[in-house]
Tab-separated table of C-alpha atoms in Angstrom:
chain	number	residue	atom	x	y	z
A	1	UNK	CA	27.331	-14.049	-3.506
A	2	UNK	CA	24.033	-12.793	-4.811
A	3	UNK	CA	21.915	-10.659	-2.559
A	4	UNK	CA	18.191	-9.922	-2.652
A	5	UNK	CA	16.970	-6.837	-4.484
A	6	UNK	CA	13.675	-5.579	-3.059
A	7	UNK	CA	11.702	-2.599	-4.342
A	8	UNK	CA	9.557	-0.618	-1.882
A	9	UNK	CA	6.647	0.828	-3.788
A	10	UNK	CA	3.078	2.114	-3.322
A	11	UNK	CA	1.627	3.945	-6.298
A	12	UNK	CA	0.353	6.755	-4.055
A	13	UNK	CA	2.856	9.249	-2.711
A	14	UNK	CA	3.183	10.176	0.937
A	15	UNK	CA	2.301	6.800	2.446
A	16	UNK	CA	5.759	6.229	3.952
A	17	UNK	CA	7.819	4.429	1.310
A	18	UNK	CA	11.013	6.324	2.055
A	19	UNK	CA	10.560	5.994	5.813
A	20	UNK	CA	9.908	2.268	5.394
A	21	UNK	CA	12.980	1.817	3.168
A	22	UNK	CA	15.235	3.642	5.641
A	23	UNK	CA	13.950	1.741	8.666
A	24	UNK	CA	13.943	-1.698	7.070
A	25	UNK	CA	17.462	-1.038	5.733
A	26	UNK	CA	18.793	0.069	9.106
A	27	UNK	CA	17.087	-2.830	10.810
A	28	UNK	CA	18.539	-5.415	8.422
A	29	UNK	CA	21.983	-3.821	8.701
A	30	UNK	CA	21.832	-3.833	12.500
A	31	UNK	CA	21.209	-7.592	12.244
A	32	UNK	CA	24.520	-8.057	10.517
A	33	UNK	CA	23.357	-7.812	6.895
A	34	UNK	CA	25.280	-5.781	4.351
A	35	UNK	CA	22.670	-3.423	2.902
A	36	UNK	CA	22.618	-0.797	0.176
A	37	UNK	CA	19.665	1.544	-0.252
A	38	UNK	CA	19.005	3.072	-3.652
A	39	UNK	CA	16.974	6.266	-3.826
A	40	UNK	CA	15.021	5.720	-7.044
A	41	UNK	CA	13.199	9.034	-6.885
A	42	UNK	CA	15.281	11.021	-9.355
A	43	UNK	CA	14.543	14.733	-9.193
A	44	UNK	CA	12.998	14.422	-5.726
A	45	UNK	CA	15.830	13.150	-3.561
A	46	UNK	CA	14.798	12.400	0.012
A	47	UNK	CA	16.192	9.158	1.362
A	48	UNK	CA	19.471	10.899	2.294
A	49	UNK	CA	17.496	13.406	4.356
A	50	UNK	CA	15.446	10.755	6.165
A	51	UNK	CA	18.659	8.858	6.948
A	52	UNK	CA	20.394	12.042	8.063
A	53	UNK	CA	23.330	11.698	5.647
A	54	UNK	CA	22.430	14.592	3.331
A	55	UNK	CA	25.642	16.493	4.066
A	56	UNK	CA	27.846	13.668	2.871
A	57	UNK	CA	26.327	13.171	-0.582
A	58	UNK	CA	28.921	13.654	-3.331
A	59	UNK	CA	27.889	11.553	-6.321
A	60	UNK	CA	24.473	10.170	-7.178
A	61	UNK	CA	22.851	7.374	-9.134
A	62	UNK	CA	22.815	9.314	-12.411
A	63	UNK	CA	26.580	9.855	-12.061
A	64	UNK	CA	26.972	6.108	-11.596
A	65	UNK	CA	24.918	4.913	-14.551
A	66	UNK	CA	26.317	7.558	-16.873
A	67	UNK	CA	29.862	6.518	-15.951
A	68	UNK	CA	30.869	9.805	-14.311
A	69	UNK	CA	31.920	7.836	-11.235
A	70	UNK	CA	32.307	4.264	-10.028
A	71	UNK	CA	29.421	2.785	-7.980
A	72	UNK	CA	31.837	2.568	-5.043
A	73	UNK	CA	32.418	6.341	-5.125
A	74	UNK	CA	28.700	7.090	-4.914
A	75	UNK	CA	28.107	4.923	-1.847
A	76	UNK	CA	27.392	6.998	1.248
A	77	UNK	CA	28.295	4.996	4.323
A	78	UNK	CA	26.091	5.246	7.393
A	79	UNK	CA	28.062	6.379	10.420
A	80	UNK	CA	25.840	4.606	12.934
A	81	UNK	CA	25.674	1.165	11.359
A	82	UNK	CA	28.747	0.398	9.305
A	83	UNK	CA	27.127	-2.204	7.026
A	84	UNK	CA	24.546	0.257	5.641
A	85	UNK	CA	25.152	2.279	2.471
A	86	UNK	CA	23.104	4.644	0.329
A	87	UNK	CA	23.218	5.511	-3.339
A	88	UNK	CA	21.432	8.868	-3.436
A	89	UNK	CA	19.133	10.085	-6.193
A	90	UNK	CA	20.053	13.056	-8.321
A	91	UNK	CA	18.133	16.184	-7.417
A	92	UNK	CA	18.549	17.989	-10.741
A	93	UNK	CA	17.986	15.295	-13.373
A	94	UNK	CA	14.760	13.963	-14.868
A	95	UNK	CA	13.422	10.443	-14.370
A	96	UNK	CA	14.383	9.746	-17.992
A	97	UNK	CA	18.083	10.231	-17.160
A	98	UNK	CA	18.136	6.507	-16.333
A	99	UNK	CA	16.574	3.559	-18.115
A	100	UNK	CA	15.427	0.174	-16.867
A	101	UNK	CA	18.427	-1.703	-18.298
A	102	UNK	CA	20.874	0.582	-16.501
A	103	UNK	CA	19.017	0.087	-13.215
A	104	UNK	CA	19.006	-3.680	-13.711
A	105	UNK	CA	22.751	-3.705	-14.414
A	106	UNK	CA	23.503	-1.586	-11.364
A	107	UNK	CA	21.408	-3.836	-9.150
A	108	UNK	CA	23.090	-6.978	-10.511
A	109	UNK	CA	26.472	-5.444	-9.773
A	110	UNK	CA	25.469	-4.436	-6.224
A	111	UNK	CA	23.985	-7.845	-5.438
A	112	UNK	CA	27.476	-9.308	-5.880
A	113	UNK	CA	28.614	-7.366	-2.856
A	114	UNK	CA	25.544	-6.811	-0.703
A	115	UNK	CA	23.062	-9.098	1.044
A	116	UNK	CA	20.245	-6.651	0.369
A	117	UNK	CA	19.640	-4.001	-2.275
A	118	UNK	CA	16.571	-1.982	-1.230
A	119	UNK	CA	15.150	0.333	-3.868
A	120	UNK	CA	12.984	3.256	-2.770
A	121	UNK	CA	10.532	3.638	-5.670
A	122	UNK	CA	9.100	7.012	-6.665
A	123	UNK	CA	5.331	7.546	-6.474
A	124	UNK	CA	3.374	6.937	-9.651
A	125	UNK	CA	3.543	4.172	-12.229
A	126	UNK	CA	5.632	5.861	-14.914
A	127	UNK	CA	9.307	5.607	-15.928
A	128	UNK	CA	10.672	5.954	-12.373
A	129	UNK	CA	8.448	3.101	-11.205
A	130	UNK	CA	9.436	0.911	-14.147
A	131	UNK	CA	13.131	1.582	-13.488
A	132	UNK	CA	12.854	0.723	-9.807
A	133	UNK	CA	10.914	-2.466	-10.517
A	134	UNK	CA	13.403	-3.532	-13.221
A	135	UNK	CA	16.163	-3.489	-10.599
A	136	UNK	CA	14.277	-5.746	-8.182
A	137	UNK	CA	13.566	-9.440	-7.658
A	138	UNK	CA	10.924	-8.939	-4.971
A	139	UNK	CA	8.521	-6.175	-4.003
A	140	UNK	CA	7.068	-4.658	-0.859
A	141	UNK	CA	3.931	-2.557	-1.299
A	142	UNK	CA	3.265	0.111	1.330
A	143	UNK	CA	-0.220	1.487	1.899
A	144	UNK	CA	-2.125	3.322	4.595
A	145	UNK	CA	-5.662	2.230	5.524
A	146	UNK	CA	-7.273	4.984	3.405
A	147	UNK	CA	-9.292	4.683	0.239
A	148	UNK	CA	-6.953	6.265	-2.304
A	149	UNK	CA	-3.688	4.569	-1.209
A	150	UNK	CA	-5.476	1.203	-1.157
A	151	UNK	CA	-6.857	1.762	-4.634
A	152	UNK	CA	-3.411	2.752	-5.933
A	153	UNK	CA	-1.808	-0.192	-4.144
A	154	UNK	CA	-4.189	-2.510	-5.973
A	155	UNK	CA	-3.130	-1.018	-9.297
A	156	UNK	CA	0.554	-1.430	-8.445
A	157	UNK	CA	0.005	-5.024	-7.284
A	158	UNK	CA	-1.607	-5.744	-10.643
A	159	UNK	CA	1.380	-4.249	-12.481
A	160	UNK	CA	3.903	-6.142	-10.332
A	161	UNK	CA	2.216	-9.496	-10.792
A	162	UNK	CA	3.264	-9.387	-14.425
A	163	UNK	CA	6.967	-9.035	-13.619
A	164	UNK	CA	7.913	-9.778	-10.009
A	165	UNK	CA	5.170	-12.082	-8.843
A	166	UNK	CA	3.239	-11.542	-5.654
A	167	UNK	CA	4.428	-8.624	-3.525
A	168	UNK	CA	4.135	-8.411	0.262
A	169	UNK	CA	2.148	-5.707	2.020
A	170	UNK	CA	2.973	-3.219	4.761
A	171	UNK	CA	0.035	-1.327	6.218
A	172	UNK	CA	1.414	1.929	7.587
A	173	UNK	CA	-0.051	4.494	9.983
A	174	UNK	CA	-2.680	2.291	11.510
A	175	UNK	CA	-4.501	4.168	14.261
A	176	UNK	CA	-5.756	1.817	16.933
A	177	UNK	CA	-8.202	4.382	18.268
A	178	UNK	CA	-9.822	4.876	14.879
A	179	UNK	CA	-9.926	1.143	14.124
A	180	UNK	CA	-11.613	0.617	17.481
A	181	UNK	CA	-14.256	3.196	16.608
A	182	UNK	CA	-14.923	1.523	13.283
A	183	UNK	CA	-13.657	4.581	11.447
A	184	UNK	CA	-10.577	3.010	9.863
A	185	UNK	CA	-10.134	-0.083	7.712
A	186	UNK	CA	-8.526	-2.772	9.871
A	187	UNK	CA	-5.896	-5.248	8.717
A	188	UNK	CA	-8.488	-7.851	7.721
A	189	UNK	CA	-10.422	-5.304	5.647
A	190	UNK	CA	-7.282	-4.282	3.751
A	191	UNK	CA	-6.288	-7.917	3.209
A	192	UNK	CA	-9.824	-8.801	2.037
A	193	UNK	CA	-9.547	-6.050	-0.555
A	194	UNK	CA	-5.960	-6.494	-1.756
A	195	UNK	CA	-5.661	-10.257	-1.231
A	196	UNK	CA	-1.858	-10.414	-0.818
A	197	UNK	CA	0.503	-11.547	1.915
A	198	UNK	CA	0.925	-9.243	4.902
A	199	UNK	CA	4.517	-8.424	5.837
A	200	UNK	CA	3.679	-6.142	8.727
A	201	UNK	CA	1.628	-3.377	10.268
A	202	UNK	CA	3.161	-0.114	11.419
A	203	UNK	CA	1.096	1.897	13.896
A	204	UNK	CA	0.576	5.625	13.563
A	205	UNK	CA	3.400	7.105	15.620
A	206	UNK	CA	4.557	10.653	16.374
A	207	UNK	CA	8.079	9.285	16.719
A	208	UNK	CA	8.253	9.018	12.905
A	209	UNK	CA	7.845	12.789	12.530
A	210	UNK	CA	10.482	13.459	15.185
A	211	UNK	CA	12.811	10.923	13.534
A	212	UNK	CA	12.353	12.720	10.221
A	213	UNK	CA	13.158	16.044	11.856
A	214	UNK	CA	16.392	14.674	13.270
A	215	UNK	CA	17.425	12.431	10.393
A	216	UNK	CA	17.507	9.503	12.823
A	217	UNK	CA	14.998	6.799	11.777
A	218	UNK	CA	12.800	5.270	14.486
A	219	UNK	CA	14.534	1.884	14.573
A	220	UNK	CA	17.647	3.589	15.933
A	221	UNK	CA	15.810	4.524	19.108
A	222	UNK	CA	14.312	1.442	20.676
A	223	UNK	CA	10.935	1.528	22.305
A	224	UNK	CA	8.805	3.352	19.767
A	225	UNK	CA	5.833	1.341	18.463
A	226	UNK	CA	6.734	2.070	14.835
A	227	UNK	CA	10.422	1.225	15.367
A	228	UNK	CA	9.470	-2.101	16.952
A	229	UNK	CA	7.143	-2.807	14.029
A	230	UNK	CA	9.956	-2.211	11.512
A	231	UNK	CA	12.233	-4.466	13.559
A	232	UNK	CA	9.677	-7.268	13.295
A	233	UNK	CA	9.318	-6.629	9.556
A	234	UNK	CA	13.098	-6.953	9.074
A	235	UNK	CA	13.113	-10.234	10.981
A	236	UNK	CA	10.300	-11.564	8.776
A	237	UNK	CA	12.295	-10.567	5.679
A	238	UNK	CA	15.167	-12.609	7.079
A	239	UNK	CA	12.860	-15.601	7.287
A	240	UNK	CA	12.058	-15.561	10.991
A	241	UNK	CA	8.539	-16.529	11.962
A	242	UNK	CA	7.455	-13.433	13.895
A	243	UNK	CA	3.725	-13.280	14.609
A	244	UNK	CA	1.911	-10.154	13.495
A	245	UNK	CA	0.265	-8.625	16.569
A	246	UNK	CA	-3.477	-8.298	16.279
A	247	UNK	CA	-4.013	-4.646	15.608
A	248	UNK	CA	-7.624	-4.957	14.604
A	249	UNK	CA	-8.863	-2.978	17.582
A	250	UNK	CA	-11.611	-5.368	18.564
A	251	UNK	CA	-11.660	-5.572	22.329
A	252	UNK	CA	-12.489	-8.767	24.131
A	253	UNK	CA	-15.983	-9.708	25.224
A	254	UNK	CA	-14.969	-9.388	28.877
A	255	UNK	CA	-13.583	-5.899	28.321
A	256	UNK	CA	-16.710	-4.790	26.491
A	257	UNK	CA	-18.901	-6.296	29.218
A	258	UNK	CA	-16.895	-4.312	31.774
A	259	UNK	CA	-17.341	-1.112	29.800
A	260	UNK	CA	-21.063	-1.841	29.501
A	261	UNK	CA	-21.535	-2.350	33.212
A	262	UNK	CA	-19.155	0.252	34.597
A	263	UNK	CA	-19.320	2.769	31.798
A	264	UNK	CA	-15.565	3.008	31.322
B	1	UNK	CA	-21.176	7.726	28.992
B	2	UNK	CA	-24.763	7.356	27.851
B	3	UNK	CA	-26.552	4.033	27.778
B	4	UNK	CA	-26.635	4.120	23.991
B	5	UNK	CA	-22.869	4.568	23.854
B	6	UNK	CA	-22.429	1.751	26.341
B	7	UNK	CA	-24.633	-0.511	24.242
B	8	UNK	CA	-22.684	0.441	21.116
B	9	UNK	CA	-19.373	-0.370	22.795
B	10	UNK	CA	-20.828	-3.633	24.070
B	11	UNK	CA	-21.637	-4.621	20.513
B	12	UNK	CA	-18.214	-3.475	19.414
B	13	UNK	CA	-19.305	-0.240	17.758
B	14	UNK	CA	-18.716	3.281	18.993
B	15	UNK	CA	-17.745	5.595	16.130
B	16	UNK	CA	-19.603	6.417	12.974
B	17	UNK	CA	-18.411	3.149	11.457
B	18	UNK	CA	-17.303	4.911	8.297
B	19	UNK	CA	-14.896	2.096	7.493
B	20	UNK	CA	-17.766	0.050	6.088
B	21	UNK	CA	-18.426	2.815	3.587
B	22	UNK	CA	-14.699	2.854	2.724
B	23	UNK	CA	-14.602	-0.896	2.224
B	24	UNK	CA	-17.722	-1.060	0.084
B	25	UNK	CA	-16.677	1.863	-2.078
B	26	UNK	CA	-13.210	0.403	-2.542
B	27	UNK	CA	-14.488	-3.045	-3.488
B	28	UNK	CA	-16.737	-1.450	-6.081
B	29	UNK	CA	-14.157	0.870	-7.603
B	30	UNK	CA	-11.469	-1.831	-7.619
B	31	UNK	CA	-13.779	-4.222	-9.383
B	32	UNK	CA	-14.154	-1.674	-12.161
B	33	UNK	CA	-10.386	-0.985	-12.151
B	34	UNK	CA	-9.498	-4.661	-12.377
B	35	UNK	CA	-12.018	-5.367	-15.133
B	36	UNK	CA	-11.107	-2.181	-16.981
B	37	UNK	CA	-14.813	-1.373	-16.793
B	38	UNK	CA	-14.966	2.310	-17.708
B	39	UNK	CA	-18.038	4.539	-17.546
B	40	UNK	CA	-18.117	4.408	-21.326
B	41	UNK	CA	-18.128	0.607	-21.376
B	42	UNK	CA	-20.863	0.515	-18.753
B	43	UNK	CA	-22.993	2.839	-20.839
B	44	UNK	CA	-22.455	0.706	-23.964
B	45	UNK	CA	-23.413	-2.394	-21.975
B	46	UNK	CA	-26.500	-0.647	-20.610
B	47	UNK	CA	-27.631	0.255	-24.130
B	48	UNK	CA	-27.031	-3.254	-25.476
B	49	UNK	CA	-28.926	-4.875	-22.619
B	50	UNK	CA	-31.760	-2.396	-22.962
B	51	UNK	CA	-31.997	-3.154	-26.687
B	52	UNK	CA	-31.908	-6.894	-26.013
B	53	UNK	CA	-34.722	-6.717	-23.461
B	54	UNK	CA	-36.811	-4.460	-25.694
B	55	UNK	CA	-36.694	-7.061	-28.432
B	56	UNK	CA	-38.765	-9.309	-26.200
B	57	UNK	CA	-40.465	-7.063	-23.679
B	58	UNK	CA	-42.155	-3.688	-23.785
B	59	UNK	CA	-40.224	-1.748	-21.172
B	60	UNK	CA	-39.658	1.914	-20.399
B	61	UNK	CA	-36.334	2.974	-21.948
B	62	UNK	CA	-36.160	6.315	-20.106
B	63	UNK	CA	-35.578	5.082	-16.592
B	64	UNK	CA	-33.514	2.001	-17.409
B	65	UNK	CA	-30.470	1.901	-15.153
B	66	UNK	CA	-27.996	-0.791	-14.279
B	67	UNK	CA	-26.247	-1.132	-10.956
B	68	UNK	CA	-22.971	-3.010	-10.647
B	69	UNK	CA	-22.350	-4.448	-7.198
B	70	UNK	CA	-19.364	-6.246	-5.803
B	71	UNK	CA	-19.665	-9.096	-3.411
B	72	UNK	CA	-17.929	-8.402	-0.080
B	73	UNK	CA	-17.216	-12.087	0.424
B	74	UNK	CA	-16.217	-13.250	-3.040
B	75	UNK	CA	-14.215	-10.952	-5.267
B	76	UNK	CA	-14.797	-13.263	-8.227
B	77	UNK	CA	-18.505	-12.518	-8.102
B	78	UNK	CA	-20.228	-9.428	-9.463
B	79	UNK	CA	-23.902	-8.629	-9.368
B	80	UNK	CA	-25.623	-6.531	-11.966
B	81	UNK	CA	-29.132	-5.409	-11.230
B	82	UNK	CA	-31.374	-3.625	-13.684
B	83	UNK	CA	-34.929	-3.061	-12.493
B	84	UNK	CA	-37.207	-2.552	-15.488
B	85	UNK	CA	-40.301	-0.378	-15.691
B	86	UNK	CA	-42.961	-1.950	-17.842
B	87	UNK	CA	-43.908	0.155	-20.844
B	88	UNK	CA	-47.340	1.713	-21.337
B	89	UNK	CA	-48.384	-1.013	-23.788
B	90	UNK	CA	-47.606	-3.793	-21.371
B	91	UNK	CA	-49.425	-2.091	-18.508
B	92	UNK	CA	-52.515	-1.440	-20.676
B	93	UNK	CA	-52.549	-5.070	-21.823
B	94	UNK	CA	-52.633	-6.384	-18.277
B	95	UNK	CA	-55.715	-4.302	-17.442
């Protein structure tokens, strides 16, 4: 068996890469896939915290590639969904503690056993980025509809096109109210600018903050708009044809006419 | 809700519409990023073009600026505009 290795990247930090990795991983695992998440952000370990498994981390990825432990020993098993595993980052090492070849070898090894290897890429385009990309066959680029993340996403897309081909895009933290007011780039604007395939749109959602607080990602609690969005994204990754809801904020002519006449 | 606001909503606009500024600025900056067009390169290009024009036309070198514009519809297209001020000699000749 050879699974799919997908890197989740963005260029800009703080756009929701780790949250996206955790939620997509949980979502795929809850659909019967065997999934391993790799925290590629060496020195700034966070995926364990977002998943809520931080107390069960023993070994980390640097231990694995340096031969201090077997990959199996470093796998942290999720207690909620038994087919989800995490290889945590090291908190004390530098990005240079691992090279691209080691990451590629580890990923090849894991693909033998898992359906999906999801790699949470660190921000930036330096060594950590190159390592994470080396381990992957496909890429997901996460951005928010703001000027600097979109600019950085474009840079990353350019870098990926040389090695992994065309990535797919997730637009995170879309605020319907702001799109409606014309104060936020809508999905079409972002796609006009970046010109890549859209994998999904995740609405701005307070539930993500609460999920982070609890270490229980949004997909675990049904009913939140962001959790539903990640569920649809996972289904698209699995090849299902799930339409992307129009989140462009433009209201219908009839609705606008009503607002014009009745003032509300 | 004022009439103006109602009219704006009717035409699909209600906020400050700052996303247009975001989109235009991004298209411009990304065009430079993708082409590797640095400020230094732009300045070198400006000087070369100025020199080329001055070989044939008497124009004012002081105020010669070039503006690079992206096309919102076609990312393969770039527009460069450089309005030229005619030099003193040329203006005197035409009188």
